[in-house]
CSV table of C-alpha atoms in Angstrom, one decimal:
chain,number,residue,atom,x,y,z
A,12,UNK,CA,103.4,114.2,101.4
A,13,UNK,CA,101.2,115.3,104.3
A,14,UNK,CA,97.8,113.4,104.7
A,15,UNK,CA,94.8,114.8,105.9
A,16,UNK,CA,93.6,113.9,109.3
A,17,UNK,CA,89.9,112.8,109.0
A,18,UNK,CA,89.0,114.2,112.4
A,19,UNK,CA,89.2,117.9,111.1
A,20,UNK,CA,89.8,117.6,107.4
A,21,UNK,CA,93.2,119.4,107.6
A,22,UNK,CA,96.7,118.2,106.8
A,23,UNK,CA,98.2,116.7,109.8
A,24,UNK,CA,95.3,117.8,112.0
A,25,UNK,CA,96.6,121.3,112.0
A,26,UNK,CA,93.1,122.9,112.6
A,27,UNK,CA,93.0,120.9,115.8
A,28,UNK,CA,96.5,121.7,116.9
A,29,UNK,CA,97.7,118.1,116.3
A,30,UNK,CA,100.7,118.9,114.0
A,31,UNK,CA,101.8,120.7,110.9
A,32,UNK,CA,103.4,119.8,107.5
A,33,UNK,CA,107.1,120.2,107.5
A,34,UNK,CA,110.0,119.5,105.2
A,35,UNK,CA,111.7,116.3,106.0
A,36,UNK,CA,115.1,116.8,107.5
A,37,UNK,CA,117.8,114.3,106.5
A,38,UNK,CA,121.4,114.2,107.8
A,39,UNK,CA,124.1,115.2,105.4
A,40,UNK,CA,126.7,113.1,107.2
A,41,UNK,CA,128.2,110.5,104.9
A,42,UNK,CA,127.6,106.8,105.3
A,43,UNK,CA,130.2,104.8,107.1
A,44,UNK,CA,132.8,102.8,105.1
A,45,UNK,CA,130.7,99.6,105.5
A,46,UNK,CA,128.4,101.1,102.7
A,47,UNK,CA,130.6,102.2,99.9
A,48,UNK,CA,127.7,103.5,97.5
A,49,UNK,CA,126.0,106.7,97.1
A,50,UNK,CA,122.7,107.5,95.2
A,51,UNK,CA,122.2,103.7,94.5
A,52,UNK,CA,119.7,102.4,97.0
A,53,UNK,CA,116.1,103.9,97.6
A,54,UNK,CA,116.8,103.6,101.3
A,55,UNK,CA,119.7,106.0,101.3
A,56,UNK,CA,118.8,109.4,102.8
A,57,UNK,CA,115.4,107.8,103.6
A,58,UNK,CA,112.7,108.9,102.7
A,59,UNK,CA,113.7,111.7,100.4
A,60,UNK,CA,113.6,109.4,97.3
A,61,UNK,CA,109.9,109.0,97.9
A,62,UNK,CA,108.7,112.2,99.6
A,63,UNK,CA,110.2,115.4,101.2
A,64,UNK,CA,107.3,116.8,103.2
A,65,UNK,CA,105.8,114.9,106.3
A,66,UNK,CA,103.6,115.5,109.3
A,67,UNK,CA,105.4,116.8,112.4
A,68,UNK,CA,103.0,116.0,115.4
A,69,UNK,CA,102.8,118.0,118.7
A,70,UNK,CA,102.2,116.9,122.2
A,71,UNK,CA,101.2,113.3,122.7
A,72,UNK,CA,100.1,112.9,119.0
A,73,UNK,CA,101.7,110.6,116.5
A,74,UNK,CA,101.2,108.9,113.2
A,75,UNK,CA,101.5,109.8,109.5
A,76,UNK,CA,98.5,112.1,109.9
A,77,UNK,CA,99.0,112.9,113.7
A,78,UNK,CA,95.7,111.0,114.3
A,79,UNK,CA,97.0,108.6,116.8
A,80,UNK,CA,98.4,108.7,120.3
A,81,UNK,CA,102.0,108.3,121.2
A,82,UNK,CA,102.8,105.0,122.9
A,83,UNK,CA,101.8,105.0,126.5
A,84,UNK,CA,98.9,107.5,126.0
A,85,UNK,CA,95.2,107.1,125.1
A,86,UNK,CA,92.0,109.2,125.0
A,87,UNK,CA,90.5,111.6,122.5
A,88,UNK,CA,93.2,114.1,123.2
A,89,UNK,CA,95.9,111.6,124.0
A,90,UNK,CA,96.3,112.9,127.5
A,91,UNK,CA,95.6,109.6,129.5
A,92,UNK,CA,98.5,107.5,130.6
A,93,UNK,CA,98.3,103.9,129.6
A,94,UNK,CA,100.6,101.2,131.0
A,95,UNK,CA,101.3,98.0,129.4
A,96,UNK,CA,102.8,95.0,131.0
A,97,UNK,CA,104.4,92.3,128.8
A,98,UNK,CA,104.0,88.7,129.8
A,99,UNK,CA,105.7,85.4,129.0
A,100,UNK,CA,103.8,83.7,126.3
A,101,UNK,CA,103.9,80.5,128.4
A,102,UNK,CA,102.3,82.2,131.4
A,103,UNK,CA,99.3,83.1,129.4
A,104,UNK,CA,96.0,81.0,129.9
A,105,UNK,CA,94.7,78.8,127.0
A,106,UNK,CA,92.1,81.4,126.2
A,107,UNK,CA,94.6,84.2,126.2
A,108,UNK,CA,96.9,82.4,123.9
A,109,UNK,CA,94.0,81.6,121.6
A,110,UNK,CA,93.0,85.2,121.5
A,111,UNK,CA,96.5,86.2,120.6
A,112,UNK,CA,96.8,83.7,117.8
A,113,UNK,CA,93.3,84.6,116.6
A,114,UNK,CA,94.3,88.3,116.4
A,115,UNK,CA,97.3,87.5,114.3
A,116,UNK,CA,95.2,85.4,112.0
A,117,UNK,CA,92.8,88.3,111.7
A,118,UNK,CA,95.6,90.6,110.8
A,119,UNK,CA,96.8,88.1,108.2
A,120,UNK,CA,93.4,88.2,106.5
A,121,UNK,CA,92.6,91.9,106.7
A,122,UNK,CA,93.8,94.5,104.1
A,123,UNK,CA,95.5,97.4,105.6
A,124,UNK,CA,93.2,100.5,105.3
A,125,UNK,CA,96.1,102.9,105.8
A,126,UNK,CA,99.1,101.4,103.9
A,127,UNK,CA,100.3,100.1,100.6
A,128,UNK,CA,103.8,98.7,99.8
A,129,UNK,CA,106.1,99.5,96.9
A,130,UNK,CA,106.6,96.6,94.5
A,131,UNK,CA,109.5,98.3,92.5
A,132,UNK,CA,112.4,100.5,92.9
A,133,UNK,CA,112.1,104.4,92.1
A,134,UNK,CA,114.1,103.7,89.0
A,135,UNK,CA,111.8,101.0,87.8
A,136,UNK,CA,108.9,103.4,88.4
A,137,UNK,CA,110.4,105.7,85.9
A,138,UNK,CA,111.5,108.1,88.6
A,139,UNK,CA,108.0,108.2,89.8
A,140,UNK,CA,106.1,108.6,86.7
A,141,UNK,CA,104.8,104.9,86.9
A,142,UNK,CA,103.8,104.2,90.5
A,143,UNK,CA,104.2,100.6,91.5
A,144,UNK,CA,102.3,99.9,94.8
A,145,UNK,CA,100.1,97.0,96.1
A,146,UNK,CA,97.5,96.4,98.8
A,147,UNK,CA,98.8,94.3,101.7
A,148,UNK,CA,97.3,92.7,104.8
A,149,UNK,CA,98.1,94.3,108.2
A,150,UNK,CA,100.2,91.2,109.0
A,151,UNK,CA,102.2,91.2,105.8
A,152,UNK,CA,102.8,94.8,106.0
A,153,UNK,CA,105.1,94.2,108.9
A,154,UNK,CA,106.6,91.2,107.2
A,155,UNK,CA,107.3,93.6,104.3
A,156,UNK,CA,108.7,96.4,106.4
A,157,UNK,CA,111.2,93.9,108.1
A,158,UNK,CA,112.2,92.6,104.6
A,159,UNK,CA,112.6,96.1,103.1
A,160,UNK,CA,114.9,97.5,105.9
A,161,UNK,CA,117.2,94.5,105.7
A,162,UNK,CA,117.1,93.4,102.1
A,163,UNK,CA,120.3,93.4,99.8
A,164,UNK,CA,121.2,96.7,98.0
A,165,UNK,CA,119.9,96.6,94.5
A,166,UNK,CA,122.7,98.1,92.2
A,167,UNK,CA,120.7,98.0,88.9
A,168,UNK,CA,120.1,95.2,86.3
A,169,UNK,CA,119.0,91.6,86.8
A,170,UNK,CA,121.0,89.9,89.5
A,171,UNK,CA,123.2,92.8,90.3
A,172,UNK,CA,122.9,93.2,94.0
A,173,UNK,CA,125.2,93.9,96.9
A,174,UNK,CA,124.7,91.3,99.7
A,175,UNK,CA,127.1,92.7,102.4
A,176,UNK,CA,124.3,95.0,103.9
A,177,UNK,CA,121.5,94.8,106.4
A,178,UNK,CA,120.5,98.1,107.6
A,179,UNK,CA,118.1,96.7,110.2
A,180,UNK,CA,120.5,94.4,111.8
A,181,UNK,CA,124.2,95.3,111.2
A,182,UNK,CA,124.1,98.7,112.7
A,183,UNK,CA,123.4,100.4,116.2
A,184,UNK,CA,119.8,100.9,115.3
A,185,UNK,CA,119.2,97.2,115.6
A,186,UNK,CA,117.6,97.5,119.2
A,187,UNK,CA,115.8,100.9,118.9
A,188,UNK,CA,114.4,99.9,115.4
A,189,UNK,CA,112.9,96.6,116.4
A,190,UNK,CA,111.6,98.3,119.6
A,191,UNK,CA,109.6,100.8,117.5
A,192,UNK,CA,108.7,98.1,115.0
A,193,UNK,CA,107.1,96.0,117.7
A,194,UNK,CA,105.3,99.0,119.3
A,195,UNK,CA,103.7,99.9,115.8
A,196,UNK,CA,102.7,96.3,115.3
A,197,UNK,CA,101.0,96.2,118.8
A,198,UNK,CA,99.2,99.4,117.9
A,199,UNK,CA,98.0,98.2,114.7
A,200,UNK,CA,96.5,95.0,116.4
A,201,UNK,CA,94.8,97.3,119.1
A,202,UNK,CA,93.2,99.4,116.2
A,203,UNK,CA,92.1,96.3,114.2
A,204,UNK,CA,90.6,94.5,117.1
A,205,UNK,CA,89.2,97.2,119.1
A,206,UNK,CA,91.1,95.9,122.1
A,207,UNK,CA,93.1,98.7,123.7
A,208,UNK,CA,94.4,96.4,126.4
A,209,UNK,CA,96.0,94.0,124.0
A,210,UNK,CA,99.8,93.6,124.8
A,211,UNK,CA,102.3,91.6,122.8
A,212,UNK,CA,103.7,88.6,124.9
A,213,UNK,CA,107.3,87.7,124.8
A,214,UNK,CA,109.3,84.5,124.5
A,215,UNK,CA,112.2,84.1,126.7
A,216,UNK,CA,114.6,82.0,124.6
A,217,UNK,CA,117.6,82.2,126.8
A,218,UNK,CA,119.4,78.9,127.2
A,219,UNK,CA,116.7,77.2,124.9
A,220,UNK,CA,117.9,74.6,122.6
A,221,UNK,CA,114.7,74.3,120.5
A,222,UNK,CA,112.0,76.5,119.2
A,223,UNK,CA,109.4,76.3,122.0
A,224,UNK,CA,106.9,78.5,120.2
A,225,UNK,CA,107.1,76.5,117.0
A,226,UNK,CA,104.1,74.3,117.7
A,227,UNK,CA,100.6,74.4,115.8
A,228,UNK,CA,99.1,75.9,118.9
A,229,UNK,CA,101.4,78.9,118.6
A,230,UNK,CA,103.5,80.0,115.6
A,231,UNK,CA,103.4,76.8,113.7
A,232,UNK,CA,105.4,73.5,113.8
A,233,UNK,CA,107.4,72.0,110.8
A,234,UNK,CA,105.6,70.1,108.2
A,235,UNK,CA,105.9,66.4,108.7
A,236,UNK,CA,106.2,66.1,104.9
A,237,UNK,CA,108.7,68.9,104.3
A,238,UNK,CA,110.9,70.4,107.2
A,239,UNK,CA,111.2,73.6,105.2
A,240,UNK,CA,107.5,74.3,105.3
A,241,UNK,CA,105.2,75.1,108.1
A,242,UNK,CA,102.7,72.5,109.3
A,243,UNK,CA,99.4,72.3,107.5
A,244,UNK,CA,97.7,72.2,110.9
A,245,UNK,CA,99.0,75.7,111.8
A,246,UNK,CA,96.9,78.7,111.8
A,247,UNK,CA,99.5,80.1,109.4
C-alpha cells in the first residue's frame, strides 16, 4: 500500500527522490504479560493486518506519500527550518482565541481529503473481501484515532470484549504517541487553513480544581439542562 505522490505521479514520490516503497517491518518480540492474547485484535503487529507495504521517506520528507515536510521544516524541498512557539491559551488575545476555535470548527465541518476510517474489524470485512470504510471530518479523524488506539480489545462475537487494555495510555508510548498525535493534528490544521504559522496553544492545568477551558468561548461549557451534555451555546 504505497500511495502515489501527486507532485510527480510516482509511488512515494520516488521519481523526485522523496521516498520509496518498502516492506513494513514489525517486531517479532512477544507482547508483555499485560496482554495475554495473540492474533485476536487488529492492532496487534500494527499495521500488518491491513497492509504490508508503506512509503519510507528520505531527508526531511514525511507523510503517507512522502508529500509533506517533517515537523520543523518547510519549503518546496523541505529544507527551511521552521520554529513553533506554544503559548498558554489564556495568554492569547481575543482575536487569536477566536481564530483558534474557528479553525477547529472548520475542521469539524470539512471532510478529510486524504483519510477514511474503518467501520468494522478485519474479520467483519470477510478478511478484507468486504471493505468497510467511511468518510470522516478532519476533526473527527483525530477523535477516531484516539478512540481506536485506546478502545477495548474485541474478542469476537457480540459483547465479547476485554476491557483491561489501553494501548495508548497504559504503556511507555503514552507521551511520545500523544506528542506525535498533536503534531499531526497541528499539521492538518495548517494545511486546511493555509496558515503555516498556526501553533496549538496549551492549557496549564497544574493545581487547577476546575476545567478552565470548559467555557462556551473555548471548548464548551456544560449544558444547563443536562450536565452530561455540552452547552448549546458552544461552537461544538
